[in-house]
Amino acid sequence: MFTMTLHDEIAEEIKSSGVIPFNRFMELALYHPKLGFYASGGAGRRQDFITSPETGPLFGKLIANALDQWWRELGTPDPFYFIDAGAGTGTLAKSILRAEPSCRDALRYLAIEISDLQRSQHPDHVESFERLPESVDTGIIFANELLDNLPFNIYQSDNNGNWLQVCVGLSGGSFHEVLAECDPDQIKEFVVPEKAGIRIPDQIEARRWVSKALDSIQSGRIVVIDYALHSFPAPEGHQWLRTYRSHGYGENPLEAPGSQDITTDVDIHQLSRVQKPDSIQSQQSWLKSLGIDALVKEGIQIWNKNAASPDVDALEARSRRTEAKALLDKRGLGGFQVIQWSITH
């Protein structure tokens, strides 16, 4: 019995409708409900890449500290919503709830995840949904490493100072790039390219997500954490289009759709076209402001006190130093940007 692969499905769509924009290819490769990368892959020690929540419980403890800070700034509302967008299997939720923040009794934790499989693994005491809510009164919308892999189009400059759209075609059973003319309205915000061969991502879905998030909450803030550039074109030599598989770099993004992550640096300038952020800082400086150094020091003290007969809490306390090193590394997670919008309607 013939079983249709994701490669087959995409090929059939191209045969039927002609070349497809890169964002459509990416949408199918990552988010096809049964065959896409996030239907079975994703973040985690046994998956394809490690995000901050997967380094250990320290990150969740720090976000719990931030939640209490924001809750008090907003006047200790009840209910107080925390909307975890791109929640995956719920790793961050487990760490935050285990940290028992002061706002716990008022907290309503909404875990947003498009993958049915990953939603099925969410912990008790959270509410799981596929999409952002239409409207909540007061709270936080939090997105850690989500916007970088929302589908985007790609444009490339030609010898005449014009932009062409990078589409995906099919030849001999393999996918390949096709440069096509584009609608002027799609590129009206782009600068005139200085030379041929410059490429930029048009992060249309990321902008839509920010717009939706801004409309979804009446009072609070939106917090986005991701690798980011302040604007495109990217610096020469910077590999902004990347794939990941099995904790390493993957192949060409058109190869083996559904088997690898496809991602890009978030363009802060493009997000600012929706609304200018109120705050941008590195994850390193943000986590320091939330007390990561004090938590590491406390962890060392707990370990020294219990090293002779350690329990689970003592072992977790000992791991804080290693977790902090990963979370603060400016060449990795510590170099991510924390982008925030304050919301008052």
Tab-separated table of C-alpha atoms in Angstrom:
chain	number	residue	atom	x	y	z
A	1	MET	CA	0.000	0.000	0.000
A	2	PHE	CA	1.411	3.384	-1.061
A	3	THR	CA	1.870	5.897	1.775
A	4	MET	CA	2.057	9.572	0.832
A	5	THR	CA	5.101	11.338	2.276
A	6	LEU	CA	5.313	15.060	2.948
A	7	HIS	CA	7.678	15.348	-0.014
A	8	ASP	CA	4.953	13.725	-2.149
A	9	GLU	CA	2.247	16.088	-0.869
A	10	ILE	CA	4.310	19.195	-1.566
A	11	ALA	CA	5.276	17.855	-4.989
A	12	GLU	CA	1.620	17.267	-5.827
A	13	GLU	CA	0.728	20.823	-4.831
A	14	ILE	CA	3.461	22.222	-7.098
A	15	LYS	CA	2.376	20.004	-9.980
A	16	SER	CA	-1.202	21.194	-9.525
A	17	SER	CA	-0.696	24.914	-8.862
A	18	GLY	CA	2.807	25.756	-10.062
A	19	VAL	CA	5.717	27.040	-8.000
A	20	ILE	CA	4.911	27.942	-4.403
A	21	PRO	CA	6.296	30.773	-2.227
A	22	PHE	CA	8.932	29.772	0.308
A	23	ASN	CA	6.570	30.535	3.199
A	24	ARG	CA	4.097	27.934	1.900
A	25	PHE	CA	6.850	25.325	1.646
A	26	MET	CA	7.975	26.197	5.169
A	27	GLU	CA	4.421	26.053	6.510
A	28	LEU	CA	4.005	22.497	5.226
A	29	ALA	CA	7.514	21.398	6.239
A	30	LEU	CA	7.101	22.544	9.843
A	31	TYR	CA	3.383	22.604	10.584
A	32	HIS	CA	1.698	19.911	8.512
A	33	PRO	CA	-0.568	18.361	11.172
A	34	LYS	CA	0.664	14.795	10.657
A	35	LEU	CA	3.928	14.952	8.711
A	36	GLY	CA	5.463	18.311	9.657
A	37	PHE	CA	8.543	18.726	11.815
A	38	TYR	CA	6.563	19.882	14.845
A	39	ALA	CA	4.118	17.005	14.607
A	40	SER	CA	6.841	14.791	16.092
A	41	GLY	CA	10.080	16.768	16.477
A	42	GLY	CA	10.876	19.930	18.366
A	43	ALA	CA	12.847	21.088	21.354
A	44	GLY	CA	14.186	18.866	24.084
A	45	ARG	CA	17.196	16.817	25.093
A	46	ARG	CA	15.994	13.868	23.024
A	47	GLN	CA	14.731	15.974	20.140
A	48	ASP	CA	16.493	18.329	17.732
A	49	PHE	CA	17.589	21.400	19.674
A	50	ILE	CA	17.728	22.773	23.224
A	51	THR	CA	15.871	25.949	24.210
A	52	SER	CA	16.239	27.787	27.515
A	53	PRO	CA	13.482	25.824	29.341
A	54	GLU	CA	15.170	22.534	28.378
A	55	THR	CA	18.468	23.478	30.037
A	56	GLY	CA	16.824	22.663	33.397
A	57	PRO	CA	14.423	24.151	35.964
A	58	LEU	CA	16.421	27.354	36.586
A	59	PHE	CA	14.933	29.221	33.611
A	60	GLY	CA	11.393	28.454	34.775
A	61	LYS	CA	12.251	29.647	38.277
A	62	LEU	CA	13.463	32.943	36.819
A	63	ILE	CA	10.296	33.346	34.741
A	64	ALA	CA	8.313	32.677	37.934
A	65	ASN	CA	10.228	35.583	39.521
A	66	ALA	CA	9.358	37.750	36.529
A	67	LEU	CA	5.698	36.732	36.778
A	68	ASP	CA	5.532	37.862	40.396
A	69	GLN	CA	7.196	41.152	39.484
A	70	TRP	CA	4.767	41.802	36.626
A	71	TRP	CA	1.777	40.716	38.709
A	72	ARG	CA	2.606	43.252	41.423
A	73	GLU	CA	3.251	46.004	38.850
A	74	LEU	CA	-0.219	45.357	37.427
A	75	GLY	CA	-1.863	45.599	40.850
A	76	THR	CA	-2.075	41.857	41.753
A	77	PRO	CA	-4.994	41.099	39.393
A	78	ASP	CA	-7.069	37.935	39.788
A	79	PRO	CA	-7.256	36.253	37.351
A	80	PHE	CA	-3.749	36.859	36.039
A	81	TYR	CA	-3.100	35.172	32.684
A	82	PHE	CA	0.215	33.765	31.548
A	83	ILE	CA	-0.044	32.771	27.894
A	84	ASP	CA	2.854	30.498	26.919
A	85	ALA	CA	2.914	30.689	23.111
A	86	GLY	CA	4.706	27.809	21.419
A	87	ALA	CA	4.597	25.800	24.644
A	88	GLY	CA	5.878	22.553	23.100
A	89	THR	CA	5.452	19.677	25.538
A	90	GLY	CA	4.995	22.039	28.486
A	91	THR	CA	8.529	22.010	29.896
A	92	LEU	CA	8.388	25.682	30.890
A	93	ALA	CA	4.955	25.228	32.461
A	94	LYS	CA	6.229	22.407	34.662
A	95	SER	CA	9.179	24.480	35.884
A	96	ILE	CA	7.128	27.608	36.568
A	97	LEU	CA	4.409	25.763	38.479
A	98	ARG	CA	6.958	23.812	40.483
A	99	ALA	CA	8.616	27.119	41.474
A	100	GLU	CA	5.319	28.126	43.153
A	101	PRO	CA	5.283	31.856	42.361
A	102	SER	CA	3.449	34.178	44.752
A	103	CYS	CA	0.838	34.820	42.051
A	104	ARG	CA	0.018	31.084	41.880
A	105	ASP	CA	-3.536	31.345	43.265
A	106	ALA	CA	-4.426	34.078	40.767
A	107	LEU	CA	-2.531	32.510	37.860
A	108	ARG	CA	-4.297	31.052	34.836
A	109	TYR	CA	-1.702	29.320	32.697
A	110	LEU	CA	-2.687	29.010	29.018
A	111	ALA	CA	-0.337	26.796	26.994
A	112	ILE	CA	-0.594	27.505	23.250
A	113	GLU	CA	0.698	24.747	20.973
A	114	ILE	CA	-0.342	23.855	17.439
A	115	SER	CA	0.890	20.233	17.629
A	116	ASP	CA	-1.723	17.766	18.903
A	117	LEU	CA	1.013	15.401	20.078
A	118	GLN	CA	2.819	18.038	22.102
A	119	ARG	CA	-0.410	19.428	23.576
A	120	SER	CA	-1.228	15.922	24.831
A	121	GLN	CA	1.902	16.067	27.008
A	122	HIS	CA	1.033	19.306	28.804
A	123	PRO	CA	0.957	19.040	32.607
A	124	ASP	CA	-2.094	19.245	34.806
A	125	HIS	CA	-3.153	22.709	36.018
A	126	VAL	CA	-2.654	24.341	32.621
A	127	GLU	CA	-5.232	24.989	29.915
A	128	SER	CA	-4.100	23.896	26.457
A	129	PHE	CA	-5.159	25.576	23.212
A	130	GLU	CA	-4.087	25.577	19.583
A	131	ARG	CA	-4.312	29.354	19.068
A	132	LEU	CA	-3.921	32.575	21.034
A	133	PRO	CA	-7.123	33.611	22.822
A	134	GLU	CA	-9.231	36.317	21.247
A	135	SER	CA	-9.096	38.489	24.365
A	136	VAL	CA	-8.015	38.366	28.002
A	137	ASP	CA	-8.077	41.177	30.535
A	138	THR	CA	-4.695	41.227	32.272
A	139	GLY	CA	-1.570	39.152	31.878
A	140	ILE	CA	1.516	38.244	29.887
A	141	ILE	CA	1.923	36.733	26.427
A	142	PHE	CA	5.283	34.978	26.379
A	143	ALA	CA	6.985	33.517	23.290
A	144	ASN	CA	10.360	31.816	23.655
A	145	GLU	CA	11.934	30.858	20.310
A	146	LEU	CA	8.634	30.975	18.438
A	147	LEU	CA	8.838	33.862	15.985
A	148	ASP	CA	12.067	32.622	14.381
A	149	ASN	CA	10.270	29.698	12.727
A	150	LEU	CA	6.962	31.232	11.788
A	151	PRO	CA	6.788	30.949	7.973
A	152	PHE	CA	8.474	33.751	6.042
A	153	ASN	CA	8.989	34.643	2.400
A	154	ILE	CA	12.423	35.278	0.915
A	155	TYR	CA	13.373	37.986	-1.579
A	156	GLN	CA	16.579	38.357	-3.576
A	157	SER	CA	17.956	41.414	-5.372
A	158	ASP	CA	18.886	41.359	-9.054
A	159	ASN	CA	21.374	43.334	-11.170
A	160	ASN	CA	18.868	46.153	-11.751
A	161	GLY	CA	18.217	46.985	-8.089
A	162	ASN	CA	14.920	45.110	-8.013
A	163	TRP	CA	13.611	42.395	-5.690
A	164	LEU	CA	12.581	38.949	-6.886
A	165	GLN	CA	10.664	36.418	-4.804
A	166	VAL	CA	12.302	33.087	-3.989
A	167	CYS	CA	9.788	30.339	-4.742
A	168	VAL	CA	10.017	26.555	-4.725
A	169	GLY	CA	9.678	24.475	-7.865
A	170	LEU	CA	9.992	20.793	-8.746
A	171	SER	CA	12.330	19.159	-11.244
A	172	GLY	CA	13.276	15.515	-11.569
A	173	GLY	CA	11.540	14.771	-8.285
A	174	SER	CA	13.641	17.297	-6.330
A	175	PHE	CA	12.724	20.731	-5.008
A	176	HIS	CA	14.689	23.730	-6.206
A	177	GLU	CA	14.548	27.515	-6.009
A	178	VAL	CA	12.778	29.597	-8.639
A	179	LEU	CA	13.119	33.393	-8.760
A	180	ALA	CA	9.825	35.059	-9.672
A	181	GLU	CA	8.567	38.598	-10.125
A	182	CYS	CA	6.696	39.922	-7.105
A	183	ASP	CA	3.842	42.276	-6.346
A	184	PRO	CA	5.213	45.794	-5.648
A	185	ASP	CA	2.904	46.048	-2.622
A	186	GLN	CA	4.727	43.097	-1.036
A	187	ILE	CA	8.075	44.888	-1.114
A	188	LYS	CA	7.107	48.543	-0.645
A	189	GLU	CA	8.729	48.612	2.810
A	190	PHE	CA	12.040	47.170	1.587
A	191	VAL	CA	15.066	49.356	0.906
A	192	VAL	CA	16.517	49.511	-2.589
A	193	PRO	CA	19.219	46.820	-2.703
A	194	GLU	CA	22.796	48.038	-3.105
A	195	LYS	CA	23.916	45.054	-5.163
A	196	ALA	CA	22.709	41.819	-6.706
A	197	GLY	CA	22.371	38.671	-4.657
A	198	ILE	CA	21.214	40.247	-1.373
A	199	ARG	CA	18.567	38.153	0.378
A	200	ILE	CA	16.104	39.121	3.095
A	201	PRO	CA	13.252	37.283	4.839
A	202	ASP	CA	9.837	38.924	4.775
A	203	GLN	CA	8.583	37.865	8.211
A	204	ILE	CA	4.905	38.246	7.467
A	205	GLU	CA	3.683	35.625	9.959
A	206	ALA	CA	5.838	37.030	12.768
A	207	ARG	CA	4.319	40.473	12.172
A	208	ARG	CA	0.840	38.967	12.126
A	209	TRP	CA	1.577	37.168	15.395
A	210	VAL	CA	2.679	40.418	17.091
A	211	SER	CA	-0.420	42.196	15.787
A	212	LYS	CA	-2.665	39.394	17.073
A	213	ALA	CA	-0.902	39.356	20.444
A	214	LEU	CA	-1.307	43.124	20.814
A	215	ASP	CA	-5.033	42.744	20.172
A	216	SER	CA	-5.396	39.734	22.495
A	217	ILE	CA	-4.576	41.376	25.801
A	218	GLN	CA	-6.079	44.443	27.408
A	219	SER	CA	-3.405	45.147	30.015
A	220	GLY	CA	0.013	43.597	30.603
A	221	ARG	CA	2.883	42.881	28.299
A	222	ILE	CA	4.170	40.772	25.418
A	223	VAL	CA	7.599	39.183	25.863
A	224	VAL	CA	9.421	37.669	22.874
A	225	ILE	CA	12.780	35.925	23.293
A	226	ASP	CA	14.694	34.925	20.178
A	227	TYR	CA	17.854	35.276	18.195
A	228	ALA	CA	17.400	38.523	16.344
A	229	LEU	CA	18.936	41.242	14.197
A	230	HIS	CA	17.991	44.874	14.475
A	231	SER	CA	17.393	44.994	10.709
A	232	PHE	CA	18.070	43.241	7.408
A	233	PRO	CA	19.992	42.859	5.120
A	234	ALA	CA	22.083	40.744	7.468
A	235	PRO	CA	25.800	41.481	7.950
A	236	GLU	CA	27.953	39.885	5.279
A	237	GLY	CA	28.795	36.291	6.158
A	238	HIS	CA	25.947	35.944	8.661
A	239	GLN	CA	23.999	32.723	7.989
A	240	TRP	CA	20.478	33.880	8.846
A	241	LEU	CA	18.618	31.015	7.124
A	242	ARG	CA	19.348	27.887	9.153
A	243	THR	CA	18.104	24.359	9.657
A	244	TYR	CA	18.526	22.119	12.708
A	245	ARG	CA	18.357	18.386	13.199
A	246	SER	CA	19.535	16.102	16.032
A	247	HIS	CA	21.197	18.936	17.993
A	248	GLY	CA	23.202	20.105	15.001
A	249	TYR	CA	22.852	22.013	11.768
A	250	GLY	CA	20.646	20.382	9.168
A	251	GLU	CA	20.708	20.338	5.389
A	252	ASN	CA	19.462	22.654	2.668
A	253	PRO	CA	15.963	23.787	3.801
A	254	LEU	CA	14.412	22.241	0.681
A	255	GLU	CA	15.803	18.804	1.536
A	256	ALA	CA	13.702	16.196	3.354
A	257	PRO	CA	10.792	18.445	4.398
A	258	GLY	CA	9.416	17.577	7.823
A	259	SER	CA	12.691	16.123	9.094
A	260	GLN	CA	14.410	19.354	10.188
A	261	ASP	CA	13.653	22.742	11.675
A	262	ILE	CA	13.763	25.835	9.446
A	263	THR	CA	14.513	29.134	11.136
A	264	THR	CA	15.792	32.688	10.768
A	265	ASP	CA	16.903	35.609	12.907
A	266	VAL	CA	13.927	37.719	13.950
A	267	ASP	CA	14.007	41.148	12.283
A	268	ILE	CA	13.291	43.692	15.034
A	269	HIS	CA	12.781	46.457	12.456
A	270	GLN	CA	10.004	44.435	10.805
A	271	LEU	CA	8.302	43.814	14.154
A	272	SER	CA	8.565	47.533	14.897
A	273	ARG	CA	6.450	48.212	11.832
A	274	VAL	CA	3.562	46.693	13.800
A	275	GLN	CA	4.431	48.548	17.017
A	276	LYS	CA	7.746	49.750	18.369
A	277	PRO	CA	8.895	47.635	21.354
A	278	ASP	CA	9.199	49.330	24.731
A	279	SER	CA	12.294	47.362	25.704
A	280	ILE	CA	15.041	45.364	23.964
A	281	GLN	CA	17.876	43.740	25.898
A	282	SER	CA	19.985	40.603	25.801
A	283	GLN	CA	18.807	37.486	27.619
A	284	GLN	CA	22.015	37.666	29.632
A	285	SER	CA	21.256	41.111	31.054
A	286	TRP	CA	17.546	40.307	31.523
A	287	LEU	CA	18.161	37.128	33.507
A	288	LYS	CA	20.690	38.947	35.658
A	289	SER	CA	18.022	41.536	36.455
A	290	LEU	CA	15.725	38.687	37.541
A	291	GLY	CA	18.267	37.393	40.067
A	292	ILE	CA	20.037	34.513	38.335
A	293	ASP	CA	23.315	35.158	40.171
A	294	ALA	CA	21.599	35.003	43.558
A	295	LEU	CA	19.850	31.750	42.615
A	296	VAL	CA	23.159	30.186	41.585
A	297	LYS	CA	24.753	31.277	44.867
A	298	GLU	CA	21.785	29.847	46.779
A	299	GLY	CA	22.102	26.599	44.811
A	300	ILE	CA	25.762	26.236	45.825
A	301	GLN	CA	24.826	26.734	49.479
A	302	ILE	CA	22.031	24.147	49.292
A	303	TRP	CA	24.368	21.638	47.668
A	304	ASN	CA	27.156	22.170	50.190
A	305	LYS	CA	24.689	21.627	53.014
A	306	ASN	CA	23.253	18.401	51.539
A	307	ALA	CA	26.130	16.945	49.487
A	308	ALA	CA	26.700	14.075	51.901
A	309	SER	CA	23.166	12.790	51.370
A	310	PRO	CA	21.672	14.677	48.434
A	311	ASP	CA	17.983	14.560	47.504
A	312	VAL	CA	16.385	15.707	44.237
A	313	ASP	CA	16.216	19.332	45.375
A	314	ALA	CA	19.915	19.336	46.253
A	315	LEU	CA	20.862	17.845	42.896
A	316	GLU	CA	18.768	20.463	41.101
A	317	ALA	CA	20.396	23.194	43.180
A	318	ARG	CA	23.849	21.914	42.177
A	319	SER	CA	22.870	22.043	38.492
A	320	ARG	CA	22.044	25.757	38.630
A	321	ARG	CA	25.655	26.749	37.948
A	322	THR	CA	25.782	24.687	34.742
A	323	GLU	CA	22.340	25.862	33.638
A	324	ALA	CA	23.254	29.501	34.273
A	325	LYS	CA	26.405	29.165	32.190
A	326	ALA	CA	24.311	28.041	29.199
A	327	LEU	CA	21.573	30.622	29.747
A	328	LEU	CA	24.049	33.526	30.002
A	329	ASP	CA	26.472	32.532	27.209
A	330	LYS	CA	26.571	35.558	24.882
A	331	ARG	CA	27.538	33.276	21.978
A	332	GLY	CA	24.366	31.232	22.491
A	333	LEU	CA	21.224	31.629	24.586
A	334	GLY	CA	22.569	34.632	26.497
A	335	GLY	CA	22.919	36.524	23.222
A	336	PHE	CA	19.232	36.169	22.403
A	337	GLN	CA	17.176	39.365	22.483
A	338	VAL	CA	14.318	39.896	24.954
A	339	ILE	CA	11.817	42.129	23.150
A	340	GLN	CA	8.929	43.559	25.205
A	341	TRP	CA	5.796	45.555	24.563
A	342	SER	CA	3.823	47.075	27.453
A	343	ILE	CA	0.074	46.979	26.862
A	344	THR	CA	-2.538	49.370	28.219
A	345	HIS	CA	-5.907	49.791	26.507
